[in-house]
mmCIF file of C-alpha atoms and ligand atoms in Angstrom:
data_model
loop_
_atom_site.group_PDB
_atom_site.id
_atom_site.type_symbol
_atom_site.label_atom_id
_atom_site.label_comp_id
_atom_site.label_asym_id
_atom_site.label_seq_id
_atom_site.Cartn_x
_atom_site.Cartn_y
_atom_site.Cartn_z
ATOM 1 C CA MET A 713 29.755 -6.005 8.861
ATOM 2 C CA THR A 714 33.445 -8.440 8.742
ATOM 3 C CA THR A 715 32.538 -10.727 5.227
ATOM 4 C CA THR A 716 35.209 -12.319 3.750
ATOM 5 C CA ASP A 717 33.033 -12.178 0.184
ATOM 6 C CA ALA A 718 34.528 -10.499 -1.918
ATOM 7 C CA SER A 719 31.517 -9.420 -3.910
ATOM 8 C CA LEU A 720 29.722 -8.460 -0.668
ATOM 9 C CA ALA A 721 32.627 -6.581 0.430
ATOM 10 C CA LEU A 722 32.090 -5.142 -2.771
ATOM 11 C CA ARG A 723 28.500 -3.887 -2.405
ATOM 12 C CA THR A 724 29.204 -2.659 1.240
ATOM 13 C CA GLU A 725 31.072 0.442 0.397
ATOM 14 C CA PRO A 726 28.778 3.379 -0.933
ATOM 15 C CA THR A 727 29.855 7.032 -2.485
ATOM 16 C CA PRO A 728 31.588 8.655 0.199
ATOM 17 C CA GLY A 729 30.128 11.360 1.931
ATOM 18 C CA VAL A 730 27.066 9.406 2.716
ATOM 19 C CA PRO A 731 26.532 8.614 5.984
ATOM 20 C CA ARG A 732 25.655 4.664 7.151
ATOM 21 C CA LEU A 733 23.466 3.519 9.461
ATOM 22 C CA ASP A 734 22.857 0.447 11.404
ATOM 23 C CA ILE A 735 19.255 -0.005 11.305
ATOM 24 C CA ASP A 736 17.206 -3.073 9.737
ATOM 25 C CA PRO A 737 13.471 -1.766 8.340
ATOM 26 C CA PHE A 738 13.026 -4.777 8.446
ATOM 27 C CA GLY A 739 13.574 -6.057 11.811
ATOM 28 C CA GLU A 740 11.347 -6.364 14.663
ATOM 29 C CA GLU A 741 11.908 -4.095 16.151
ATOM 30 C CA PHE A 742 11.756 -0.875 13.453
ATOM 31 C CA LEU A 743 8.181 -2.712 11.923
ATOM 32 C CA SER A 744 6.646 -2.785 15.633
ATOM 33 C CA ASP A 745 7.485 0.992 16.004
ATOM 34 C CA PRO A 746 9.084 2.804 12.973
ATOM 35 C CA MET A 747 8.777 6.333 14.045
ATOM 36 C CA PRO A 748 11.696 6.938 16.016
ATOM 37 C CA PHE A 749 13.795 4.811 13.322
ATOM 38 C CA HIS A 750 12.045 7.499 10.804
ATOM 39 C CA GLU A 751 13.146 10.063 12.995
ATOM 40 C CA ARG A 752 16.687 9.188 12.593
ATOM 41 C CA LEU A 753 16.998 8.256 9.174
ATOM 42 C CA ARG A 754 15.012 11.646 7.825
ATOM 43 C CA GLU A 755 17.742 13.138 10.133
ATOM 44 C CA GLU A 756 20.635 12.260 9.542
ATOM 45 C CA ALA A 757 21.198 13.463 6.022
ATOM 46 C CA PRO A 758 19.434 13.438 2.598
ATOM 47 C CA VAL A 759 20.470 10.069 1.613
ATOM 48 C CA THR A 760 22.178 7.256 3.867
ATOM 49 C CA TYR A 761 23.542 3.645 3.448
ATOM 50 C CA LEU A 762 21.944 1.015 5.330
ATOM 51 C CA ASP A 763 24.990 -1.240 5.818
ATOM 52 C CA ALA A 764 22.938 -4.495 6.409
ATOM 53 C CA TYR A 765 21.612 -4.589 2.670
ATOM 54 C CA GLY A 766 23.743 -2.562 1.004
ATOM 55 C CA VAL A 767 21.407 -0.173 0.365
ATOM 56 C CA TYR A 768 20.932 3.890 -0.358
ATOM 57 C CA ALA A 769 17.764 5.581 1.500
ATOM 58 C CA VAL A 770 16.060 8.017 0.784
ATOM 59 C CA ALA A 771 13.513 8.951 4.205
ATOM 60 C CA ARG A 772 12.398 13.479 3.226
ATOM 61 C CA TYR A 773 9.279 14.555 1.339
ATOM 62 C CA ASP A 774 11.624 16.466 -1.660
ATOM 63 C CA GLU A 775 14.358 13.457 -1.788
ATOM 64 C CA VAL A 776 11.251 11.056 -1.804
ATOM 65 C CA HIS A 777 9.253 12.685 -4.522
ATOM 66 C CA ARG A 778 12.233 13.151 -6.249
ATOM 67 C CA ALA A 779 12.857 9.629 -6.233
ATOM 68 C CA LEU A 780 9.715 8.745 -7.394
ATOM 69 C CA THR A 781 8.849 10.765 -9.873
ATOM 70 C CA ASP A 782 12.622 9.554 -12.188
ATOM 71 C CA TRP A 783 11.887 6.592 -13.880
ATOM 72 C CA GLN A 784 14.245 6.354 -16.415
ATOM 73 C CA GLY A 785 17.384 6.697 -14.126
ATOM 74 C CA LEU A 786 15.512 4.973 -11.157
ATOM 75 C CA GLN A 787 13.946 1.549 -12.511
ATOM 76 C CA SER A 788 11.315 -0.435 -11.428
ATOM 77 C CA ALA A 789 11.720 -3.353 -13.593
ATOM 78 C CA ALA A 790 14.469 -4.423 -11.757
ATOM 79 C CA GLY A 791 12.466 -5.136 -8.666
ATOM 80 C CA VAL A 792 10.496 -3.269 -6.539
ATOM 81 C CA GLY A 793 11.609 -4.324 -3.424
ATOM 82 C CA LEU A 794 15.175 -5.756 -2.578
ATOM 83 C CA ALA A 795 16.285 -8.201 -4.662
ATOM 84 C CA ASN A 796 17.843 -7.106 -7.955
ATOM 85 C CA PHE A 797 16.022 -8.589 -11.073
ATOM 86 C CA ARG A 798 19.387 -8.468 -12.926
ATOM 87 C CA ARG A 799 20.753 -10.883 -9.931
ATOM 88 C CA GLU A 800 18.218 -12.927 -8.586
ATOM 89 C CA LYS A 801 14.916 -14.924 -9.770
ATOM 90 C CA PRO A 802 12.263 -12.922 -8.545
ATOM 91 C CA TRP A 803 9.675 -15.179 -6.714
ATOM 92 C CA ARG A 804 7.131 -15.422 -8.943
ATOM 93 C CA PRO A 805 6.814 -13.529 -12.544
ATOM 94 C CA PRO A 806 7.162 -10.215 -12.197
ATOM 95 C CA SER A 807 4.328 -7.639 -12.635
ATOM 96 C CA VAL A 808 3.373 -6.189 -16.059
ATOM 97 C CA LEU A 809 2.562 -2.326 -13.890
ATOM 98 C CA LEU A 810 4.737 -2.626 -11.103
ATOM 99 C CA GLU A 811 7.625 -4.993 -12.390
ATOM 100 C CA ALA A 812 7.702 -3.024 -15.404
ATOM 101 C CA ASP A 813 9.125 0.420 -17.030
ATOM 102 C CA PRO A 814 7.524 1.955 -20.528
ATOM 103 C CA PRO A 815 8.223 1.571 -22.836
ATOM 104 C CA ARG A 816 6.409 -2.138 -21.427
ATOM 105 C CA HIS A 817 4.216 -0.892 -18.833
ATOM 106 C CA ASP A 818 2.452 1.786 -20.231
ATOM 107 C CA ALA A 819 0.320 0.015 -21.825
ATOM 108 C CA PRO A 820 -0.866 -2.100 -19.283
ATOM 109 C CA ARG A 821 -1.205 0.686 -17.164
ATOM 110 C CA SER A 822 -3.525 2.800 -19.285
ATOM 111 C CA VAL A 823 -6.369 -0.252 -19.891
ATOM 112 C CA LEU A 824 -6.359 -0.821 -16.179
ATOM 113 C CA ALA A 825 -6.362 3.474 -15.217
ATOM 114 C CA GLU A 826 -8.697 3.491 -17.444
ATOM 115 C CA LEU A 827 -11.013 0.721 -15.668
ATOM 116 C CA LEU A 828 -10.542 2.038 -12.648
ATOM 117 C CA SER A 829 -11.194 5.672 -12.793
ATOM 118 C CA PRO A 830 -13.803 7.505 -12.227
ATOM 119 C CA ARG A 831 -15.803 6.981 -14.405
ATOM 120 C CA ARG A 832 -16.326 3.514 -14.950
ATOM 121 C CA LEU A 833 -16.433 3.125 -11.287
ATOM 122 C CA ARG A 834 -19.626 5.287 -10.808
ATOM 123 C CA VAL A 835 -21.345 1.717 -11.077
ATOM 124 C CA LEU A 836 -20.586 0.104 -8.354
ATOM 125 C CA GLU A 837 -20.980 3.812 -6.156
ATOM 126 C CA GLU A 838 -24.424 2.088 -5.212
ATOM 127 C CA ARG A 839 -24.306 -1.566 -4.622
ATOM 128 C CA TRP A 840 -20.616 -0.597 -2.652
ATOM 129 C CA ARG A 841 -22.709 1.888 -0.388
ATOM 130 C CA SER A 842 -25.869 -0.117 0.082
ATOM 131 C CA ASP A 843 -23.215 -3.228 1.587
ATOM 132 C CA ALA A 844 -21.659 -0.285 3.932
ATOM 133 C CA ARG A 845 -24.740 -0.097 5.762
ATOM 134 C CA THR A 846 -26.055 -3.822 5.515
ATOM 135 C CA ILE A 847 -22.046 -4.235 6.871
ATOM 136 C CA VAL A 848 -22.899 -1.315 9.680
ATOM 137 C CA ASP A 849 -26.156 -2.735 10.403
ATOM 138 C CA GLU A 850 -24.925 -6.064 11.060
ATOM 139 C CA LEU A 851 -22.386 -5.236 13.140
ATOM 140 C CA LEU A 852 -24.724 -2.818 15.180
ATOM 141 C CA ALA A 853 -26.711 -5.558 15.531
ATOM 142 C CA ARG A 854 -24.379 -7.287 17.689
ATOM 143 C CA GLY A 855 -23.650 -4.670 20.661
ATOM 144 C CA ARG A 856 -21.386 -2.403 20.903
ATOM 145 C CA SER A 857 -17.908 -3.755 21.007
ATOM 146 C CA PHE A 858 -15.938 -4.231 17.980
ATOM 147 C CA ASP A 859 -12.959 -5.155 16.331
ATOM 148 C CA ALA A 860 -12.288 -3.074 13.482
ATOM 149 C CA VAL A 861 -10.007 -4.857 11.853
ATOM 150 C CA THR A 862 -11.838 -7.964 11.636
ATOM 151 C CA ASP A 863 -15.340 -6.832 12.253
ATOM 152 C CA LEU A 864 -15.226 -4.203 9.399
ATOM 153 C CA ALA A 865 -12.238 -3.107 7.968
ATOM 154 C CA GLU A 866 -11.436 -6.817 6.460
ATOM 155 C CA VAL A 867 -15.321 -7.578 5.773
ATOM 156 C CA PHE A 868 -16.388 -4.897 3.716
ATOM 157 C CA PRO A 869 -13.406 -4.736 1.081
ATOM 158 C CA LEU A 870 -13.869 -8.589 0.978
ATOM 159 C CA ARG A 871 -17.785 -8.330 -0.036
ATOM 160 C CA VAL A 872 -17.267 -6.294 -2.612
ATOM 161 C CA PHE A 873 -14.542 -6.427 -4.159
ATOM 162 C CA PRO A 874 -14.282 -10.129 -5.477
ATOM 163 C CA ASP A 875 -17.102 -9.693 -6.644
ATOM 164 C CA ALA A 876 -16.300 -5.962 -8.668
ATOM 165 C CA ILE A 877 -13.718 -8.374 -11.075
ATOM 166 C CA GLY A 878 -16.163 -11.239 -10.776
ATOM 167 C CA LEU A 879 -14.085 -14.047 -8.676
ATOM 168 C CA GLY A 880 -15.601 -16.962 -7.883
ATOM 169 C CA GLU A 881 -16.782 -17.987 -4.062
ATOM 170 C CA GLU A 882 -14.373 -21.095 -3.940
ATOM 171 C CA GLY A 883 -11.441 -19.329 -2.327
ATOM 172 C CA ARG A 884 -11.277 -16.024 -1.264
ATOM 173 C CA GLU A 885 -9.708 -17.120 2.369
ATOM 174 C CA HIS A 886 -6.302 -16.418 -0.060
ATOM 175 C CA LEU A 887 -6.968 -13.162 -0.754
ATOM 176 C CA LEU A 888 -5.071 -11.591 2.316
ATOM 177 C CA PRO A 889 -2.663 -13.783 3.307
ATOM 178 C CA TYR A 890 -2.019 -13.745 -1.086
ATOM 179 C CA GLY A 891 -1.299 -9.604 -0.456
ATOM 180 C CA ASP A 892 0.271 -10.483 3.064
ATOM 181 C CA PHE A 893 2.654 -12.814 1.231
ATOM 182 C CA ALA A 894 3.438 -10.144 -1.956
ATOM 183 C CA PHE A 895 4.174 -7.037 0.350
ATOM 184 C CA ASN A 896 6.397 -9.243 2.806
ATOM 185 C CA ALA A 897 8.274 -10.467 -0.218
ATOM 186 C CA PHE A 898 9.389 -6.999 -1.039
ATOM 187 C CA GLY A 899 11.461 -7.248 1.769
ATOM 188 C CA PRO A 900 14.858 -9.720 2.956
ATOM 189 C CA ARG A 901 14.220 -13.173 3.086
ATOM 190 C CA ASN A 902 13.540 -13.129 7.629
ATOM 191 C CA ARG A 903 10.880 -15.030 9.349
ATOM 192 C CA LEU A 904 7.959 -12.938 8.040
ATOM 193 C CA VAL A 905 8.805 -14.484 4.250
ATOM 194 C CA THR A 906 10.030 -17.786 5.732
ATOM 195 C CA GLU A 907 7.225 -18.858 8.077
ATOM 196 C CA GLY A 908 4.784 -17.473 5.371
ATOM 197 C CA GLN A 909 6.495 -19.832 2.791
ATOM 198 C CA ALA A 910 5.588 -22.688 4.026
ATOM 199 C CA ALA A 911 1.881 -22.267 2.564
ATOM 200 C CA ILE A 912 1.631 -20.284 -0.210
ATOM 201 C CA GLY A 913 1.989 -23.640 -2.683
ATOM 202 C CA PRO A 914 -1.862 -24.576 -2.775
ATOM 203 C CA THR A 915 -2.599 -19.346 -2.513
ATOM 204 C CA MET A 916 -0.004 -19.305 -4.976
ATOM 205 C CA ALA A 917 -1.994 -21.913 -7.404
ATOM 206 C CA TRP A 918 -5.532 -20.109 -6.415
ATOM 207 C CA ILE A 919 -4.040 -17.089 -7.444
ATOM 208 C CA ASN A 920 -3.027 -18.059 -10.641
ATOM 209 C CA GLU A 921 -5.879 -19.945 -11.959
ATOM 210 C CA GLN A 922 -8.422 -17.017 -10.620
ATOM 211 C CA CYS A 923 -6.164 -14.934 -13.102
ATOM 212 C CA ARG A 924 -7.502 -17.336 -15.975
ATOM 213 C CA ARG A 925 -10.463 -15.740 -18.691
ATOM 214 C CA GLU A 926 -12.867 -18.672 -18.148
ATOM 215 C CA ASN A 927 -12.935 -18.458 -14.874
ATOM 216 C CA LEU A 928 -13.553 -15.164 -14.841
ATOM 217 C CA ALA A 929 -17.679 -13.936 -13.998
ATOM 218 C CA ALA A 930 -18.956 -11.827 -17.030
ATOM 219 C CA GLY A 931 -19.315 -8.162 -16.485
ATOM 220 C CA GLY A 932 -16.983 -7.595 -14.382
ATOM 221 C CA ILE A 933 -13.419 -5.624 -14.182
ATOM 222 C CA GLY A 934 -11.306 -9.266 -15.135
ATOM 223 C CA GLU A 935 -13.705 -9.657 -18.468
ATOM 224 C CA ARG A 936 -13.236 -6.376 -18.923
ATOM 225 C CA ILE A 937 -8.520 -6.482 -18.828
ATOM 226 C CA TRP A 938 -9.404 -9.875 -21.430
ATOM 227 C CA GLU A 939 -11.771 -8.152 -23.544
ATOM 228 C CA ALA A 940 -8.588 -5.342 -23.530
ATOM 229 C CA ALA A 941 -6.613 -8.079 -25.026
ATOM 230 C CA ASP A 942 -9.330 -8.822 -27.493
ATOM 231 C CA ARG A 943 -9.064 -4.858 -29.246
ATOM 232 C CA GLY A 944 -4.489 -5.652 -28.849
ATOM 233 C CA ASP A 945 -4.998 -2.984 -26.338
ATOM 234 C CA ILE A 946 -2.681 -5.504 -24.097
ATOM 235 C CA THR A 947 -1.221 -9.257 -24.653
ATOM 236 C CA GLU A 948 -2.864 -12.404 -24.647
ATOM 237 C CA GLU A 949 -0.220 -13.517 -21.783
ATOM 238 C CA GLN A 950 -0.455 -9.850 -20.175
ATOM 239 C CA ALA A 951 -3.974 -10.233 -19.722
ATOM 240 C CA PRO A 952 -3.455 -12.869 -16.466
ATOM 241 C CA LEU A 953 -0.571 -10.367 -14.910
ATOM 242 C CA VAL A 954 -2.757 -7.914 -15.460
ATOM 243 C CA VAL A 955 -5.554 -9.357 -12.901
ATOM 244 C CA ARG A 956 -3.438 -10.450 -10.551
ATOM 245 C CA SER A 957 -2.123 -7.296 -10.211
ATOM 246 C CA LEU A 958 -6.225 -6.723 -8.915
ATOM 247 C CA LEU A 959 -5.739 -9.569 -6.828
ATOM 248 C CA THR A 960 -1.276 -9.110 -5.087
ATOM 249 C CA ALA A 961 -2.495 -5.072 -4.707
ATOM 250 C CA GLY A 962 -6.412 -4.787 -4.316
ATOM 251 C CA VAL A 963 -6.909 -6.076 -0.411
ATOM 252 C CA ASP A 964 -4.788 -6.084 2.299
ATOM 253 C CA THR A 965 -3.912 -2.474 1.198
ATOM 254 C CA THR A 966 -7.538 -1.307 1.395
ATOM 255 C CA VAL A 967 -8.522 -3.654 4.457
ATOM 256 C CA THR A 968 -5.395 -1.704 5.702
ATOM 257 C CA GLY A 969 -6.645 1.510 4.580
ATOM 258 C CA ILE A 970 -9.851 1.590 6.524
ATOM 259 C CA ALA A 971 -7.603 0.171 9.741
ATOM 260 C CA SER A 972 -6.103 3.173 9.171
ATOM 261 C CA VAL A 973 -8.850 5.670 8.712
ATOM 262 C CA LEU A 974 -10.895 4.092 11.461
ATOM 263 C CA HIS A 975 -7.539 4.190 14.125
ATOM 264 C CA ALA A 976 -7.202 7.601 13.193
ATOM 265 C CA MET A 977 -11.031 8.623 13.576
ATOM 266 C CA ALA A 978 -11.777 6.791 16.775
ATOM 267 C CA ASP A 979 -11.358 8.887 20.219
ATOM 268 C CA ARG A 980 -11.143 11.993 17.911
ATOM 269 C CA PRO A 981 -14.926 13.041 19.164
ATOM 270 C CA ASP A 982 -15.235 16.521 17.746
ATOM 271 C CA ASP A 983 -13.301 15.615 14.456
ATOM 272 C CA TRP A 984 -16.206 13.098 13.990
ATOM 273 C CA ARG A 985 -19.153 15.484 14.703
ATOM 274 C CA ARG A 986 -17.730 17.658 12.430
ATOM 275 C CA VAL A 987 -17.324 14.950 9.165
ATOM 276 C CA ARG A 988 -21.294 13.985 10.613
ATOM 277 C CA GLU A 989 -22.046 17.320 9.915
ATOM 278 C CA ASP A 990 -20.055 18.307 6.888
ATOM 279 C CA ARG A 991 -19.777 14.765 4.707
ATOM 280 C CA SER A 992 -17.937 16.671 2.049
ATOM 281 C CA LEU A 993 -15.005 16.216 5.121
ATOM 282 C CA LEU A 994 -14.852 12.268 4.214
ATOM 283 C CA PRO A 995 -12.066 12.194 1.104
ATOM 284 C CA ARG A 996 -9.852 14.141 3.137
ATOM 285 C CA VAL A 997 -10.444 11.938 5.718
ATOM 286 C CA PHE A 998 -8.873 9.238 4.043
ATOM 287 C CA GLU A 999 -6.557 11.557 2.381
ATOM 288 C CA GLU A 1000 -5.458 12.763 6.121
ATOM 289 C CA ALA A 1001 -5.746 8.633 7.777
ATOM 290 C CA VAL A 1002 -3.237 7.283 4.467
ATOM 291 C CA ARG A 1003 -0.618 10.504 4.963
ATOM 292 C CA LEU A 1004 -0.630 9.949 8.691
ATOM 293 C CA GLU A 1005 -0.625 6.091 8.539
ATOM 294 C CA SER A 1006 1.456 5.807 5.028
ATOM 295 C CA PRO A 1007 -0.136 1.588 4.988
ATOM 296 C CA VAL A 1008 2.548 0.706 2.121
ATOM 297 C CA GLN A 1009 5.303 2.247 4.012
ATOM 298 C CA THR A 1010 8.649 1.606 1.767
ATOM 299 C CA PHE A 1011 9.257 0.792 -1.535
ATOM 300 C CA PHE A 1012 12.504 -0.075 -3.608
ATOM 301 C CA ARG A 1013 14.026 1.686 -7.380
ATOM 302 C CA THR A 1014 17.651 0.858 -8.944
ATOM 303 C CA THR A 1015 19.614 3.032 -10.698
ATOM 304 C CA THR A 1016 20.001 2.724 -13.884
ATOM 305 C CA GLU A 1017 23.137 5.250 -14.308
ATOM 306 C CA PRO A 1018 24.522 7.355 -11.840
ATOM 307 C CA VAL A 1019 21.982 9.220 -10.196
ATOM 308 C CA GLU A 1020 22.393 12.622 -8.012
ATOM 309 C CA ILE A 1021 19.675 12.882 -4.827
ATOM 310 C CA ALA A 1022 20.853 16.429 -2.790
ATOM 311 C CA GLY A 1023 24.008 16.369 -4.240
ATOM 312 C CA VAL A 1024 24.981 12.331 -4.140
ATOM 313 C CA LEU A 1025 26.312 10.880 -6.990
ATOM 314 C CA ILE A 1026 24.510 7.256 -6.156
ATOM 315 C CA PRO A 1027 26.431 4.534 -8.896
ATOM 316 C CA ALA A 1028 23.657 2.520 -11.406
ATOM 317 C CA ASP A 1029 22.904 -0.470 -10.622
ATOM 318 C CA GLU A 1030 22.349 0.260 -6.615
ATOM 319 C CA LYS A 1031 18.712 -0.227 -4.784
ATOM 320 C CA VAL A 1032 17.635 2.518 -2.931
ATOM 321 C CA LEU A 1033 14.742 2.541 -0.483
ATOM 322 C CA MET A 1034 12.455 5.182 -0.319
ATOM 323 C CA PHE A 1035 10.066 5.120 3.061
ATOM 324 C CA LEU A 1036 7.163 6.768 2.328
ATOM 325 C CA GLY A 1037 6.106 6.656 5.461
ATOM 326 C CA ALA A 1038 8.756 8.643 6.316
ATOM 327 C CA ALA A 1039 8.148 11.208 4.105
ATOM 328 C CA ASN A 1040 4.420 11.579 4.515
ATOM 329 C CA ARG A 1041 5.849 12.874 8.254
ATOM 330 C CA ASP A 1042 9.410 15.415 7.192
ATOM 331 C CA ARG A 1043 8.746 18.329 8.792
ATOM 332 C CA ARG A 1044 10.017 19.911 6.297
ATOM 333 C CA ARG A 1045 6.574 19.674 4.043
ATOM 334 C CA TRP A 1046 4.147 18.910 7.247
ATOM 335 C CA GLU A 1047 2.997 21.244 8.935
ATOM 336 C CA ASP A 1048 3.391 19.608 13.474
ATOM 337 C CA PRO A 1049 3.538 16.207 10.928
ATOM 338 C CA HIS A 1050 2.645 13.596 13.402
ATOM 339 C CA ALA A 1051 -0.891 15.567 13.797
ATOM 340 C CA PHE A 1052 -3.924 14.328 12.619
ATOM 341 C CA ASP A 1053 -5.638 17.736 11.494
ATOM 342 C CA LEU A 1054 -8.185 17.581 9.282
ATOM 343 C CA ASP A 1055 -7.580 21.169 8.424
ATOM 344 C CA ARG A 1056 -4.137 20.428 6.638
ATOM 345 C CA ASP A 1057 -4.180 19.407 2.775
ATOM 346 C CA PRO A 1058 -2.691 16.349 2.721
ATOM 347 C CA SER A 1059 -2.513 17.003 -1.110
ATOM 348 C CA GLY A 1060 1.159 15.715 -2.530
ATOM 349 C CA HIS A 1061 1.274 12.728 -0.243
ATOM 350 C CA VAL A 1062 3.059 10.250 -1.326
ATOM 351 C CA GLY A 1063 1.196 7.304 0.343
ATOM 352 C CA PHE A 1064 0.710 6.352 -3.538
ATOM 353 C CA GLY A 1065 3.550 6.814 -4.677
ATOM 354 C CA MET A 1066 3.928 9.418 -7.160
ATOM 355 C CA GLY A 1067 4.765 9.420 -10.890
ATOM 356 C CA ILE A 1068 3.720 7.001 -13.474
ATOM 357 C CA HIS A 1069 3.235 4.959 -10.548
ATOM 358 C CA GLN A 1070 0.977 5.613 -8.426
ATOM 359 C CA CYS A 1071 -1.732 3.714 -7.447
ATOM 360 C CA VAL A 1072 -3.938 2.870 -10.034
ATOM 361 C CA GLY A 1073 -6.936 1.889 -8.289
ATOM 362 C CA GLN A 1074 -6.145 5.022 -5.326
ATOM 363 C CA HIS A 1075 -10.238 5.480 -7.387
ATOM 364 C CA ILE A 1076 -11.700 2.217 -5.918
ATOM 365 C CA ALA A 1077 -9.788 2.447 -2.784
ATOM 366 C CA ARG A 1078 -10.931 5.453 -1.662
ATOM 367 C CA LEU A 1079 -15.116 4.818 -2.958
ATOM 368 C CA GLU A 1080 -14.168 1.734 -0.328
ATOM 369 C CA ALA A 1081 -12.864 3.847 2.729
ATOM 370 C CA VAL A 1082 -15.642 5.863 2.637
ATOM 371 C CA SER A 1083 -18.211 4.367 1.391
ATOM 372 C CA VAL A 1084 -17.435 2.435 4.772
ATOM 373 C CA LEU A 1085 -17.442 5.008 6.660
ATOM 374 C CA ASP A 1086 -20.084 7.025 5.186
ATOM 375 C CA ALA A 1087 -22.900 4.610 6.761
ATOM 376 C CA LEU A 1088 -20.710 4.903 9.869
ATOM 377 C CA LEU A 1089 -21.527 7.791 10.257
ATOM 378 C CA ASP A 1090 -24.664 7.785 9.460
ATOM 379 C CA ARG A 1091 -25.373 5.457 12.289
ATOM 380 C CA VAL A 1092 -22.100 5.760 15.088
ATOM 381 C CA ALA A 1093 -22.873 9.020 16.851
ATOM 382 C CA GLU A 1094 -19.310 8.566 19.229
ATOM 383 C CA LEU A 1095 -16.332 6.053 18.345
ATOM 384 C CA GLU A 1096 -13.607 5.364 20.827
ATOM 385 C CA SER A 1097 -10.985 2.873 21.427
ATOM 386 C CA ALA A 1098 -11.370 -0.280 24.020
ATOM 387 C CA GLY A 1099 -7.625 -1.464 24.342
ATOM 388 C CA PRO A 1100 -4.078 -1.529 22.823
ATOM 389 C CA VAL A 1101 -4.209 -1.754 19.296
ATOM 390 C CA ARG A 1102 -2.270 -4.468 17.701
ATOM 391 C CA ARG A 1103 -0.501 -4.112 15.115
ATOM 392 C CA HIS A 1104 0.476 -7.166 11.848
ATOM 393 C CA LEU A 1105 3.835 -6.655 11.092
ATOM 394 C CA ASN A 1106 4.815 -6.926 7.405
ATOM 395 C CA ASN A 1107 7.930 -5.615 5.360
ATOM 396 C CA THR A 1108 6.250 -3.641 3.590
ATOM 397 C CA LEU A 1109 2.504 -2.938 4.697
ATOM 398 C CA ARG A 1110 1.926 -1.504 7.971
ATOM 399 C CA GLY A 1111 -1.151 -2.626 9.100
ATOM 400 C CA PHE A 1112 -3.295 -3.808 12.525
ATOM 401 C CA GLU A 1113 -3.820 -7.481 13.978
ATOM 402 C CA ALA A 1114 -6.995 -6.031 16.061
ATOM 403 C CA LEU A 1115 -8.755 -1.907 16.819
ATOM 404 C CA PRO A 1116 -11.089 -2.980 19.473
ATOM 405 C CA MET A 1117 -13.207 0.263 19.766
ATOM 406 C CA ARG A 1118 -16.382 0.650 21.382
ATOM 407 C CA LEU A 1119 -19.581 2.507 19.378
ATOM 408 C CA THR A 1120 -22.409 4.947 20.654
ATOM 409 C CA PRO A 1121 -25.392 4.393 18.742
ATOM 410 C CA ALA A 1122 -26.458 7.817 16.847
HETATM 411 C C1 OVM B 2354 1.035 -6.098 -8.734
HETATM 412 C C2 OVM B 2354 1.204 -4.648 -7.656
HETATM 413 C C3 OVM B 2354 1.080 -3.625 -7.924
HETATM 414 C C4 OVM B 2354 1.409 -2.935 -6.357
HETATM 415 C C5 OVM B 2354 1.912 -3.254 -5.812
HETATM 416 C C6 OVM B 2354 1.816 -4.926 -5.647
HETATM 417 C C7 OVM B 2354 2.162 -6.752 -3.898
HETATM 418 C C8 OVM B 2354 1.806 -5.514 -6.260
HETATM 419 O O1 OVM B 2354 0.787 -5.663 -10.596
HETATM 420 O O2 OVM B 2354 1.349 -7.467 -8.557
HETATM 421 O O3 OVM B 2354 1.917 -4.856 -3.820
#
């Protein structure tokens, strides 16, 4: 890269000995088919430097795990996307959870961790399982061909999650575009971001409006967040932002997660039969699909001081890009890493992150996926793909536009 800009030139000198790679992890070639790039990133060295953005990168399991669990050396408050909030204005007020470090991070985190705990979610389970049965029945009534994205993976979360939070009926069509934009915004201002920007104004206004106390229905998770502010567990300023976190991180992720499980389980008649007969395997099916597909592919951290990773000293105030999806397929950690294997123990995968920021919504995500899959297993004897997979490109999420499938009723 040649440049006459002195500040840019300064930024593009990595620690000596760190290999520089000419890979754009947000380019369309990469996003369309990341595996060959992941392989290069993993095998080149434990720490590399991406000239395209002037950032360090880790793609092996140990180094990704190391970066995720060192919140002191690798902060989140400077942004977990490419933008360094110490130099660039964030596109929205930062998240009080995701884009915060201890001690400020901790109160919002514990409020949400309690409200999304397995114990608290138990009240939702019966309702969600019955909604899943209804949706699967509706699907079966329409015939054998369907699209696992638009007919199932998008339908279920959008039916149950907004109700659980206590959102009104109107405007829910903003949820998916908002999440899509937010996850794109962790990357550079490429085509995905600029195209999304055109329509984001009204969507953002709707999202912010839904976070206000008077717009959240009694008994929902949103109201419970405001009650935490009444108790003084979080501040009145934090409450709407914690609600916003649910709206940002809770929809596109679970849609992608459910689509990923269906994609992983299609055309696996032996596994399908096995899980039909032993539903105790369901949590593992979900976990293995999250490992293999890694719906959230990347996050950044920012060094607070010189940080050593695998013997490499990364200077202070540098961005480090963590390839969760590459770590989840690292042969150093996983045997036959590219295979969906119901006999492996997928625990320890970094698809939900690791450490103090590990996905606080993972129990709700798991409950959604298991509810849908369980209902499908009850009524479907075979699940086959029926056409080419179409990927939905996003700077952070590895999602689907279309998953054509055919089912055989049980
Ligand atoms: C947030 C948040 C948390 C996790 C992921 C995410 C857009 C956002 O707190 O807003 O992605």
